[in-house]
XYZ file of C-alpha atoms in Angstrom:
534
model
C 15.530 -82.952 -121.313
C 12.956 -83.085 -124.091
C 15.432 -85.377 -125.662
C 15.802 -87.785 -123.005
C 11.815 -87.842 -122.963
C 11.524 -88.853 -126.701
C 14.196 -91.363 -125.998
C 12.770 -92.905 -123.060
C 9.573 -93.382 -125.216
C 10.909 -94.810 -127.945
C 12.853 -97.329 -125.534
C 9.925 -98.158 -123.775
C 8.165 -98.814 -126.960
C 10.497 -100.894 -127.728
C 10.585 -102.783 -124.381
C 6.634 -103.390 -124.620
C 7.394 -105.178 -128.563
C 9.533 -107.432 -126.582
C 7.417 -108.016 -123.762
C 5.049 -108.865 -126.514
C 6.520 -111.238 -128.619
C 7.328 -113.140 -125.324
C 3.766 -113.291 -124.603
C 2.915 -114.302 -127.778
C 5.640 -117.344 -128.277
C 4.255 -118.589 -124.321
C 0.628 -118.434 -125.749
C 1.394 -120.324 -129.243
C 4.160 -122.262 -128.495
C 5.601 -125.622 -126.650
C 8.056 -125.549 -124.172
C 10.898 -126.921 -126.308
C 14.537 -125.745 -126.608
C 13.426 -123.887 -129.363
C 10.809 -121.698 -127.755
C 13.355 -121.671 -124.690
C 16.259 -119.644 -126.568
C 14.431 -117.132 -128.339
C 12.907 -115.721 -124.920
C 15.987 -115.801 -123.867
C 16.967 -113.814 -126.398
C 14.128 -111.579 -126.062
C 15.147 -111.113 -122.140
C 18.339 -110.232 -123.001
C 17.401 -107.517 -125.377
C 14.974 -106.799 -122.636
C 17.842 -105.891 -120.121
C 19.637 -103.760 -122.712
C 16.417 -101.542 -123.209
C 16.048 -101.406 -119.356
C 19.943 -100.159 -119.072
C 19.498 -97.562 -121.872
C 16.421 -96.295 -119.951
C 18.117 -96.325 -116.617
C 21.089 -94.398 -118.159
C 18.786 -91.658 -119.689
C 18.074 -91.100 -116.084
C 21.572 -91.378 -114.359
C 23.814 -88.697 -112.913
C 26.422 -90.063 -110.904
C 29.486 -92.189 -111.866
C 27.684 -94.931 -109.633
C 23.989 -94.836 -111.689
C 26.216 -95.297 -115.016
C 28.131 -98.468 -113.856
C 25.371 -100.009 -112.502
C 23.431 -99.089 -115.946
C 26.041 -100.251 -118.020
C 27.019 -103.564 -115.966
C 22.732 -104.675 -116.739
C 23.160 -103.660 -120.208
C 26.053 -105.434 -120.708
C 24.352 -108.759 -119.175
C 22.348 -108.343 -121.976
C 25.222 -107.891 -124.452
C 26.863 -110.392 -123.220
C 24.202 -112.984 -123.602
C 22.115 -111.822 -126.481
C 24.632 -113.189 -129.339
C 25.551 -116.508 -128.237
C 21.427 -117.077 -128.045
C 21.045 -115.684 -131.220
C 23.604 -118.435 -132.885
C 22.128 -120.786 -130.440
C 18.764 -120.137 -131.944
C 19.767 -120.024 -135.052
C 21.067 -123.592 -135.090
C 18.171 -125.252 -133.264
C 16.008 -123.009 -135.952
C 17.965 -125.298 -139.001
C 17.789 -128.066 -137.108
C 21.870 -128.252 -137.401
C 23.592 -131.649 -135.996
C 23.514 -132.504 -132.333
C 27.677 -132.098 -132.766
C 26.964 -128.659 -133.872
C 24.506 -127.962 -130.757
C 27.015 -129.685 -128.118
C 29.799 -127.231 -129.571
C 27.798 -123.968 -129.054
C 26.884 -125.096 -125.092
C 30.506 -123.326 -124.765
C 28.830 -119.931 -126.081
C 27.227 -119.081 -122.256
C 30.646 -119.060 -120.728
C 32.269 -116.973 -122.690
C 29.121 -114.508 -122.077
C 30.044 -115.425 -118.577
C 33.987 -114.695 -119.173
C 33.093 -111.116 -120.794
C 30.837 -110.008 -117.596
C 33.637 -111.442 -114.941
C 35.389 -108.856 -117.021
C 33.016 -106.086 -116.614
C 32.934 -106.351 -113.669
C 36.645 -106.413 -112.007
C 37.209 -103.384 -115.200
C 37.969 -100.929 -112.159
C 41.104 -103.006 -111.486
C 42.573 -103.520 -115.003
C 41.052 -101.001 -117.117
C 40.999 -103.375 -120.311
C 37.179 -103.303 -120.807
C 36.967 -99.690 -120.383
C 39.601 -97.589 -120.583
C 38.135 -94.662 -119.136
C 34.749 -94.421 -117.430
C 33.385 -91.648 -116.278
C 29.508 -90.249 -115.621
C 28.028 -89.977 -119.138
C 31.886 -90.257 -120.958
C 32.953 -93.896 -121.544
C 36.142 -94.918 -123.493
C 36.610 -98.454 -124.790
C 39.432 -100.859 -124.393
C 40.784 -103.322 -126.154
C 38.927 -105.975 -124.368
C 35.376 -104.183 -125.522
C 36.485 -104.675 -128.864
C 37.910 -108.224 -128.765
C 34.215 -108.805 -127.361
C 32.622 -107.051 -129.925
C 34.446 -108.956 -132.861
C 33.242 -112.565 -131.129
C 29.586 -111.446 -130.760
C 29.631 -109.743 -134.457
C 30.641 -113.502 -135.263
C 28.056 -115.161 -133.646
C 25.107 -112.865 -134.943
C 26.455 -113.557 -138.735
C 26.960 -116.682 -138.455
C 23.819 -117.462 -136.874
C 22.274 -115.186 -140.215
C 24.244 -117.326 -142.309
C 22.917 -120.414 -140.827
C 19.382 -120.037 -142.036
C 20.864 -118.175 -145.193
C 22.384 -121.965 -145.955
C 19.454 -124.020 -145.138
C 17.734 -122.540 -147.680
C 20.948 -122.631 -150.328
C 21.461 -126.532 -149.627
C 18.045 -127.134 -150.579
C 17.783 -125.166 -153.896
C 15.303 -123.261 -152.195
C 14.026 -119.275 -151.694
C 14.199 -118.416 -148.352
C 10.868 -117.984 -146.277
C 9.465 -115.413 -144.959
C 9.469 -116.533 -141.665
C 13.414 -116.821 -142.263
C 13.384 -113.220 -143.853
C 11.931 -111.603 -140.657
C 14.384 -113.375 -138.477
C 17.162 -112.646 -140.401
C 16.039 -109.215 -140.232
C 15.671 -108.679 -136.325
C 19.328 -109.507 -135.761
C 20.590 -107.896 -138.966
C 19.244 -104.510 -139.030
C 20.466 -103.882 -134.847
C 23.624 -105.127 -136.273
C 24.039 -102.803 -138.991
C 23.006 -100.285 -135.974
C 25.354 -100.532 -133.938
C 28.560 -100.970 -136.566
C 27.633 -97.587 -137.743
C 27.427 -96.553 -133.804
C 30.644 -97.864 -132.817
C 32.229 -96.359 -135.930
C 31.042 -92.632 -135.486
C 28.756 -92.455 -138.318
C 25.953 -92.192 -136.151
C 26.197 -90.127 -132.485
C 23.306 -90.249 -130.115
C 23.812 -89.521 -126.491
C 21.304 -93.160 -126.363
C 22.390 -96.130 -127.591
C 20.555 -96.888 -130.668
C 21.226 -100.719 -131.037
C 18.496 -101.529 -128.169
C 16.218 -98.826 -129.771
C 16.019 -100.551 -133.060
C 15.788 -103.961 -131.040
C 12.275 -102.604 -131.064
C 11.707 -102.753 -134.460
C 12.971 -105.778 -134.460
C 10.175 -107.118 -132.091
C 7.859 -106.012 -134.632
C 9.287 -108.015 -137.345
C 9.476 -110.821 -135.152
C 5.272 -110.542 -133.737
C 4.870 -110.633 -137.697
C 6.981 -113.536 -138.381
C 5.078 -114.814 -135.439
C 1.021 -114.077 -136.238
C 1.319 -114.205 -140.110
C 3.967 -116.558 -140.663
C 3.880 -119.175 -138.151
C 7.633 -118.969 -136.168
C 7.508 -121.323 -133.656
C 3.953 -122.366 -134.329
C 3.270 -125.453 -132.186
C 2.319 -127.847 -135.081
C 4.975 -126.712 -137.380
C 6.972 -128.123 -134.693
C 4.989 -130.778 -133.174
C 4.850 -132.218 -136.276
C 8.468 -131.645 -137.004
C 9.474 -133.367 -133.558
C 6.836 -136.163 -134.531
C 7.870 -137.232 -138.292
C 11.859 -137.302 -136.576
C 10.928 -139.584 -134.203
C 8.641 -142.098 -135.789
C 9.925 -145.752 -136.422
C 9.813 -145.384 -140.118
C 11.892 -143.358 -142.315
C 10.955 -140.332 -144.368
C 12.573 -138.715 -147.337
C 11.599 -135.102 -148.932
C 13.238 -134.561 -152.410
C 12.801 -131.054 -154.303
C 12.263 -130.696 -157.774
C 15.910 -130.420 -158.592
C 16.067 -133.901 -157.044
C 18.074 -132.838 -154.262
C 17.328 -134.275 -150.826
C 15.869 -131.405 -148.441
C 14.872 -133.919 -145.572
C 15.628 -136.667 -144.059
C 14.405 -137.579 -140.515
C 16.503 -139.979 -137.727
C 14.913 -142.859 -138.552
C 16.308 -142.817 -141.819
C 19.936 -142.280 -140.678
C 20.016 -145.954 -139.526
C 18.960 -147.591 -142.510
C 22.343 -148.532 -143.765
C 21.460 -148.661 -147.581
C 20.049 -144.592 -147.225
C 23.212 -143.283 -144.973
C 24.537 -141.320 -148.485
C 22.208 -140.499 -150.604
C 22.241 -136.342 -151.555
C 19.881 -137.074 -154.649
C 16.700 -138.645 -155.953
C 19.287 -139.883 -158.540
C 21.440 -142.153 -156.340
C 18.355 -143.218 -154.586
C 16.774 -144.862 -157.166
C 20.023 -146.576 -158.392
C 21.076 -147.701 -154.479
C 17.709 -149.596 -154.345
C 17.673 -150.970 -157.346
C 20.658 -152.734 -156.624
C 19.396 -153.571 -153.818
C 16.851 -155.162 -154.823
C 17.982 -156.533 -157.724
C 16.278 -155.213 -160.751
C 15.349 -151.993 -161.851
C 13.037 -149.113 -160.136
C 11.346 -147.033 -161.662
C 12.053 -143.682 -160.978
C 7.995 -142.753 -160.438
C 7.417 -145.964 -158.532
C 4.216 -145.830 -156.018
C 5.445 -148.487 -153.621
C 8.685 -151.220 -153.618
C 9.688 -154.172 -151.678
C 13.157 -155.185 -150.559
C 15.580 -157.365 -149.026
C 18.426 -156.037 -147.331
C 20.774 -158.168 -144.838
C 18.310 -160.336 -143.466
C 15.900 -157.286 -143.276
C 12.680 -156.566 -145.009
C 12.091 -152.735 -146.109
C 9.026 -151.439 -147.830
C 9.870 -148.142 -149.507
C 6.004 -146.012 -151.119
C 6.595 -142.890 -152.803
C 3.747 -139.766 -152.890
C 4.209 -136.213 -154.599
C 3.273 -132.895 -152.644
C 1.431 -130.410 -154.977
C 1.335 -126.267 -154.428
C -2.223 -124.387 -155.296
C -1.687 -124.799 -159.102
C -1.268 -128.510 -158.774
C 2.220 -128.563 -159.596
C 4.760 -131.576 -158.166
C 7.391 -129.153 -155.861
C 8.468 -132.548 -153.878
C 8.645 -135.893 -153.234
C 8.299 -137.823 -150.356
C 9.712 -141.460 -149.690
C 8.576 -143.307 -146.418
C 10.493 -146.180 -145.579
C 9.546 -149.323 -143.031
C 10.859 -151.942 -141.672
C 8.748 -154.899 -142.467
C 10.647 -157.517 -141.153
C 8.093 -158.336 -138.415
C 5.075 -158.701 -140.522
C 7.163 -161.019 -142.766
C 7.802 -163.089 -139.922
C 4.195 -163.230 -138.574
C 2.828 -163.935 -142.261
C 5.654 -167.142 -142.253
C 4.074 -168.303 -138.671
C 0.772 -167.557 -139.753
C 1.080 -169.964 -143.032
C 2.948 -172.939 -140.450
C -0.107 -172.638 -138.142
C -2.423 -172.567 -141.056
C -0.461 -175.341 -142.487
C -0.593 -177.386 -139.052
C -4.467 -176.690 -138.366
C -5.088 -178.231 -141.874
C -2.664 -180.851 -141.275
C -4.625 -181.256 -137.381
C -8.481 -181.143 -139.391
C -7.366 -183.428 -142.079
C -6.785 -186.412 -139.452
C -9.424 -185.562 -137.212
C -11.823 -185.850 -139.857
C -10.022 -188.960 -141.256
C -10.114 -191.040 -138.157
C -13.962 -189.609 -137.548
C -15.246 -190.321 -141.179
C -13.247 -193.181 -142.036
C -13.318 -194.900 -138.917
C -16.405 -194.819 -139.067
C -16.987 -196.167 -142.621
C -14.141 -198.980 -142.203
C -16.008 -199.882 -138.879
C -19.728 -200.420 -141.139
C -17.887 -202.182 -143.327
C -15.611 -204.475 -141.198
C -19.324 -205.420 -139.180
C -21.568 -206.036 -142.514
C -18.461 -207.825 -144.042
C -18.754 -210.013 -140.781
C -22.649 -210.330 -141.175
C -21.598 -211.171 -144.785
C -19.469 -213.888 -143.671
C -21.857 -215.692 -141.071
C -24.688 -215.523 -143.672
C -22.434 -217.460 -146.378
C -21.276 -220.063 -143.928
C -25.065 -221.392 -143.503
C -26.050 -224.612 -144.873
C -28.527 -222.618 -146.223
C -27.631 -219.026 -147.318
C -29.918 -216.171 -148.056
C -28.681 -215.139 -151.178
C -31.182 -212.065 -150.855
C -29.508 -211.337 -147.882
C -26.123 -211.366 -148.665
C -26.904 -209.217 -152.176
C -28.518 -206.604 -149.249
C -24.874 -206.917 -147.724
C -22.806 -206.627 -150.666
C -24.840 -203.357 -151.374
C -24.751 -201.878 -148.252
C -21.019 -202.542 -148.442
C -20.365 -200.936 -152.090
C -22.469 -198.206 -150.966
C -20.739 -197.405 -147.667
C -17.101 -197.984 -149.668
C -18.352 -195.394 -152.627
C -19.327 -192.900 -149.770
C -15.891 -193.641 -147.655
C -14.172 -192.434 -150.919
C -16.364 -189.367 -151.564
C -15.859 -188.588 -147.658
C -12.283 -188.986 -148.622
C -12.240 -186.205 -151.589
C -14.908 -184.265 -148.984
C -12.086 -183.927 -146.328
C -8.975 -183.181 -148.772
C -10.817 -180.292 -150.169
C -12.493 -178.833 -147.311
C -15.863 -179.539 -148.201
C -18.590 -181.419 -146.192
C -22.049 -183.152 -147.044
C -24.734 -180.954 -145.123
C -27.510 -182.225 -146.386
C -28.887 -184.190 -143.444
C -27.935 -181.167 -140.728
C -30.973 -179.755 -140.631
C -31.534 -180.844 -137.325
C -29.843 -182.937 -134.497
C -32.262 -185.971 -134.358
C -31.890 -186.249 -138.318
C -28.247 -186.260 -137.802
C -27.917 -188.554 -135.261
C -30.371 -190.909 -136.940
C -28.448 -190.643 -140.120
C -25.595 -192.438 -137.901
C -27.848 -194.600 -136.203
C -29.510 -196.052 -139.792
C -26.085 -196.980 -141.379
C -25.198 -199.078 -138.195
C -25.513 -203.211 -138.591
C -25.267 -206.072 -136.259
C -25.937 -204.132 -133.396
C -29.264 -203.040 -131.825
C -29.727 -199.178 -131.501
C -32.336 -197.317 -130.597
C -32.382 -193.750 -130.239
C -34.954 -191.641 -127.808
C -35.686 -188.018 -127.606
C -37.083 -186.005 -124.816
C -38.429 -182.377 -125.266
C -39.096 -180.757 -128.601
C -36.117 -179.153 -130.637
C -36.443 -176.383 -132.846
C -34.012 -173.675 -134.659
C -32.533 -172.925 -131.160
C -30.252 -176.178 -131.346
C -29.204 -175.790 -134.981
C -25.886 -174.277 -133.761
C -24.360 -177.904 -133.039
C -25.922 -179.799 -135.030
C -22.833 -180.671 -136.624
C -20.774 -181.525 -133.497
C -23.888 -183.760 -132.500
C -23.325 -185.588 -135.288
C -19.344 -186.377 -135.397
C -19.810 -186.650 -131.921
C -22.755 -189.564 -131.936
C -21.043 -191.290 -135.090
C -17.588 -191.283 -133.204
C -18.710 -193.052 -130.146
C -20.968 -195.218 -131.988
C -17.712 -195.972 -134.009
C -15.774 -196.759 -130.538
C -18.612 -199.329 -129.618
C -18.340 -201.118 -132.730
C -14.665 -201.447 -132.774
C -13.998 -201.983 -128.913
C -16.297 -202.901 -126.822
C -18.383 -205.506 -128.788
C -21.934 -204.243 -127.744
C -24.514 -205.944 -129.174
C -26.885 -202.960 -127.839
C -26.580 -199.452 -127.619
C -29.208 -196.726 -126.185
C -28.936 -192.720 -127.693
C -31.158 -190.561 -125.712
C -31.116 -186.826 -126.858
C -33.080 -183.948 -124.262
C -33.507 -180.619 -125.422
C -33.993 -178.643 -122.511
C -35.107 -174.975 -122.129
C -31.418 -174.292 -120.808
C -29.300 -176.641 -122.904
C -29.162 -179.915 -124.939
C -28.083 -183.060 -123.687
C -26.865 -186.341 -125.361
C -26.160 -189.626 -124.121
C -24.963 -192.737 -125.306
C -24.169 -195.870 -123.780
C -23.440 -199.531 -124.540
C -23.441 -202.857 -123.263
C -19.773 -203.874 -123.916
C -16.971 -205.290 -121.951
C -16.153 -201.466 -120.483
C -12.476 -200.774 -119.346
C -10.742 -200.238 -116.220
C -8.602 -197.009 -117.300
C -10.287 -194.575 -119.745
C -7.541 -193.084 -122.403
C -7.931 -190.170 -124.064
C -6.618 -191.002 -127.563
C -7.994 -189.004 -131.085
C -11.524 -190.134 -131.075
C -12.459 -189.329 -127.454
C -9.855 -185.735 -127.358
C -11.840 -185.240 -130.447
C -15.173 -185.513 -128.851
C -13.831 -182.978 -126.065
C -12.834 -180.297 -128.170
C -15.623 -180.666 -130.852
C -17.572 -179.730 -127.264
C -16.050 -177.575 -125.609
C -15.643 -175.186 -128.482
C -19.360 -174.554 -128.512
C -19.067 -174.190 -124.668
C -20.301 -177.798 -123.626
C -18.644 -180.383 -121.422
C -18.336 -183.768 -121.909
C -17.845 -186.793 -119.674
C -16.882 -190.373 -120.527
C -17.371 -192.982 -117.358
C -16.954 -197.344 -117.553
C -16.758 -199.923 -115.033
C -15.297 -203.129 -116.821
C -18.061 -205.915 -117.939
C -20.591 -203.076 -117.920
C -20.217 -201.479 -120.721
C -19.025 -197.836 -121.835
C -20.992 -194.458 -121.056
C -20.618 -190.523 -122.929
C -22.619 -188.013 -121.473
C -22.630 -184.547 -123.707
C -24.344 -180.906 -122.415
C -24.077 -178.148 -124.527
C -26.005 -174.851 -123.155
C -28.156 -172.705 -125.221
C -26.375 -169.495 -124.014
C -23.345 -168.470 -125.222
């Protein structure tokens, strides 16, 4: 009886290290498929602890079945999670993982078994209260969990081999828990060790222990080991992790469908796969690398991890796909391209226009002074002047709007820029009015003032042969306003062409409107309000 005691004790310590490290994993980790298997592992273990505990206590043939049908639930189960675990603990491939979803119905298969034993006997032989006898069945069983357990062992034995690297201690502890109950019960089933309880559960227990350490110390199934696992696999760029042996350790999803990186085992072939891809040699410490592959643009950097000592112990390459910003950088130049091409005209036609059109009315001044009986040579030497002068500016305007740059000197206010216009107008009476005082508060369109005034004064020159036109400027408290009208010939239909679309968006990019209004034979009228705010 005292035996049974210490037993029980032992068992239940062993059932509260697995209630435990359940606990623990719900409290620290994520619900992934990861976290899912191992407590299902733990549960199972947990039922084989309950039906040594329960068989401690039994008497009748009845007590012991139904002790040893629970146990065997957890039998049944416990190795297929344990490979299960162990694959989704390498990370092995998805083929792998679809393969073992078989695993649970063969668990199934064995307790089907169990169950209907009374009818065929192959499970056990002979079962009586406290006296069991296996069958061949038990032992068939036995041989495909012993499978599973090592194999799941030498699953995260391998990881470690194929990347030239010591095993953990994370891995160590893990390995351990399924190890040493193994070990346990081979010695068990083969008569070295006799116990009237089973001591495979039992040491189950210690195996909890091992696995709370591999749990608190060492981080097993911390959430940002795999947070950041699950993250780096499923980020649209590709990573790379070479050891110092040059052998590849990692590689996440991403980088499985780059086509020139399907292959690659070492740092080795790495560098000499993109190097021919990209034509010329890579270093093999490069820091960053462009390439071309199939249409595609791939931008490849390269960083070294360091341990405490500073020492290199890896290397990791990130690849991206940079086709995109290629692509954006191309339409980027073409609009750049087109909004010079766009400025270029608009300040040819507003500059020019404008110059041609002094020239074209002085040259006709010019022309009615010489044909008088009596001309005034004074006169037409003023002309001549004004004409070389405005043709030497045209030209520097010319050079001005080829190379971007623009004569400020006279915007230092909007009446001095409109009466810069006004004073290099001939033949044609102008006169400008203000109303209100300006200050600094209308500085901020001072410049579309100006090409705005000099390109309807331009218009009026060229089509509607005013011989007057009025400019009356109001700075308000609100907004400034501008208008300017002549006494031409006016028009019927009023057509948006350059000069007047250029007016409007000059404008309306400062946040003003702008509205043009003629009746025929009564001239030609541009009202312009720009508000302060905004």
């Amino acid at each position: 009886m005292i035996a049974n005691i210490v037993s029980a004790i032992l068992l239940f310590l062993g059932l509260c290290g697995m209630l435990i490290s359940i606990t623990w994993v719900l409290r620290r980790g994520n619900s992934n498929r990861l976290t899912h298997l191992f407590i299902n592992c733990q549960l199972s273990i947990i039922l084989w602890l309950i039906s040594q505990l329960l068989i401690l206590f039994s008497y009748t043939k009845e007590q012991f079945w139904i002790s040893y049908i629970i146990g065997n639930i957890g039998i049944s189960f416990f190795a297929p999670l344990w490979l299960m675990l162990s694959a989704e603990y390498v990370n092995a491939e998805a083929k792998v993982k679809r393969l073992l979803l078989i695993l649970p119905f063969i668990s199934l298969l064995s307790i089907g078994l169990i169950v209907t034993n009374p009818v065929h006997k192959l499970y056990y032989s002979d079962f009586k209260a406290g006296s069991v006898e296996y069958g061949p069945l038990f032992y068939t069983f036995q041989v495909i969990y012993y499978i599973c357990i090592i194999t799941g062992i030498t699953l995260i034995c391998l990881k470690h081999t194929r990347k030239s690297d010591n095993l953990n201690k994370q891995s160590i502890l893990l390995i351990m828990s399924a190890a040493i109950p193994l070990g346990i019960n081979t010695l068990t089933l083969t008569g070295v060790l006799k116990s009237r309880v089973e001591l495979t559960p039992l040491f189950f227990g210690l195996s909890s222990i091992l696995i709370i350490i591999a749990l608190g110390r060492y981080g097993l199934l911390n959430i940002n080991s795999i947070a950041i696992r699950d993250t780096i696999n499923n980020i649209n760029s590709g990573v790379m992790i070479f050891d110092n042996n040059n052998a590849i350790t990692y590689k996440n999803k991403y980088t499985e469908n780059i086509p020139f990186l399907k292959d690659i085992n070492n740092s080795n072939e790495f560098i000499k796969i993109i190097s021919a891809v990209s034509g010329s040699a890579v270093a093999d410490n490069f820091s960053a690398v462009e390439l071309t592959y199939d249409n595609e643009f791939y931008s490849l950097k390269q960083t070294y991890c360091q341990n405490k000592n500073g020492n290199n112990v890896a290397r990791v390459i990130t690849v991206s796909n940079v086709t995109e910003y290629h692509e954006l950088a191309a339409a980027e130049k073409k609009l750049s391209l087109e909004h010079e091409r766009n400025r270029i005209a608009q300040e040819m036609h507003d500059s020019a226009g404008h110059t041609f059109t002094m020239i074209s009315s002085l040259a006709r001044i010019l022309r009615f002074d010489a044909e008088q009986e009596k001309p005034d040579k004074d006169k037409m030497i003023e002309s001549i002047s004004e004409i070389d002068g405005l043709s030497r500016s045209g030209v520097t305007q010319l050079r001005c709007t080829i190379n971007n740059l623009r004569d400020d000197e006279f915007m230092t206010s909007v009446t001095k820029a409109v009466q810069t216009v006004i004073t290099a107008v001939r033949g044609v009476e102008i006169e400008l009015c203000t109303q209100g005082n300006e200050d600094e508060r209308y500085s901020f369109c001072i410049r579309e003032m100006y090409d705005n005034c000099r390109e309807t004064v331009t218009n009026a020159l060229r089509y509607s042969e005013a011989t007057r036109i009025d400019i009356i400027l109001k700075f308000l408290d609100d907004r400034i306003e501008m208008y300017i009208l002549d006494n031409g010939k006016g028009c019927e239909d009023i057509s948006e062409h350059n000069g007047l679309r250029g007016i409007r968006e000059r404008t309306e990019a400062v946040g003003g409107t702008v509205r043009f209004s003629s009746i025929k034979g009564e001239g030609f009228n541009t009202m312009i309000k720009i508000p302060l705010q905004g």
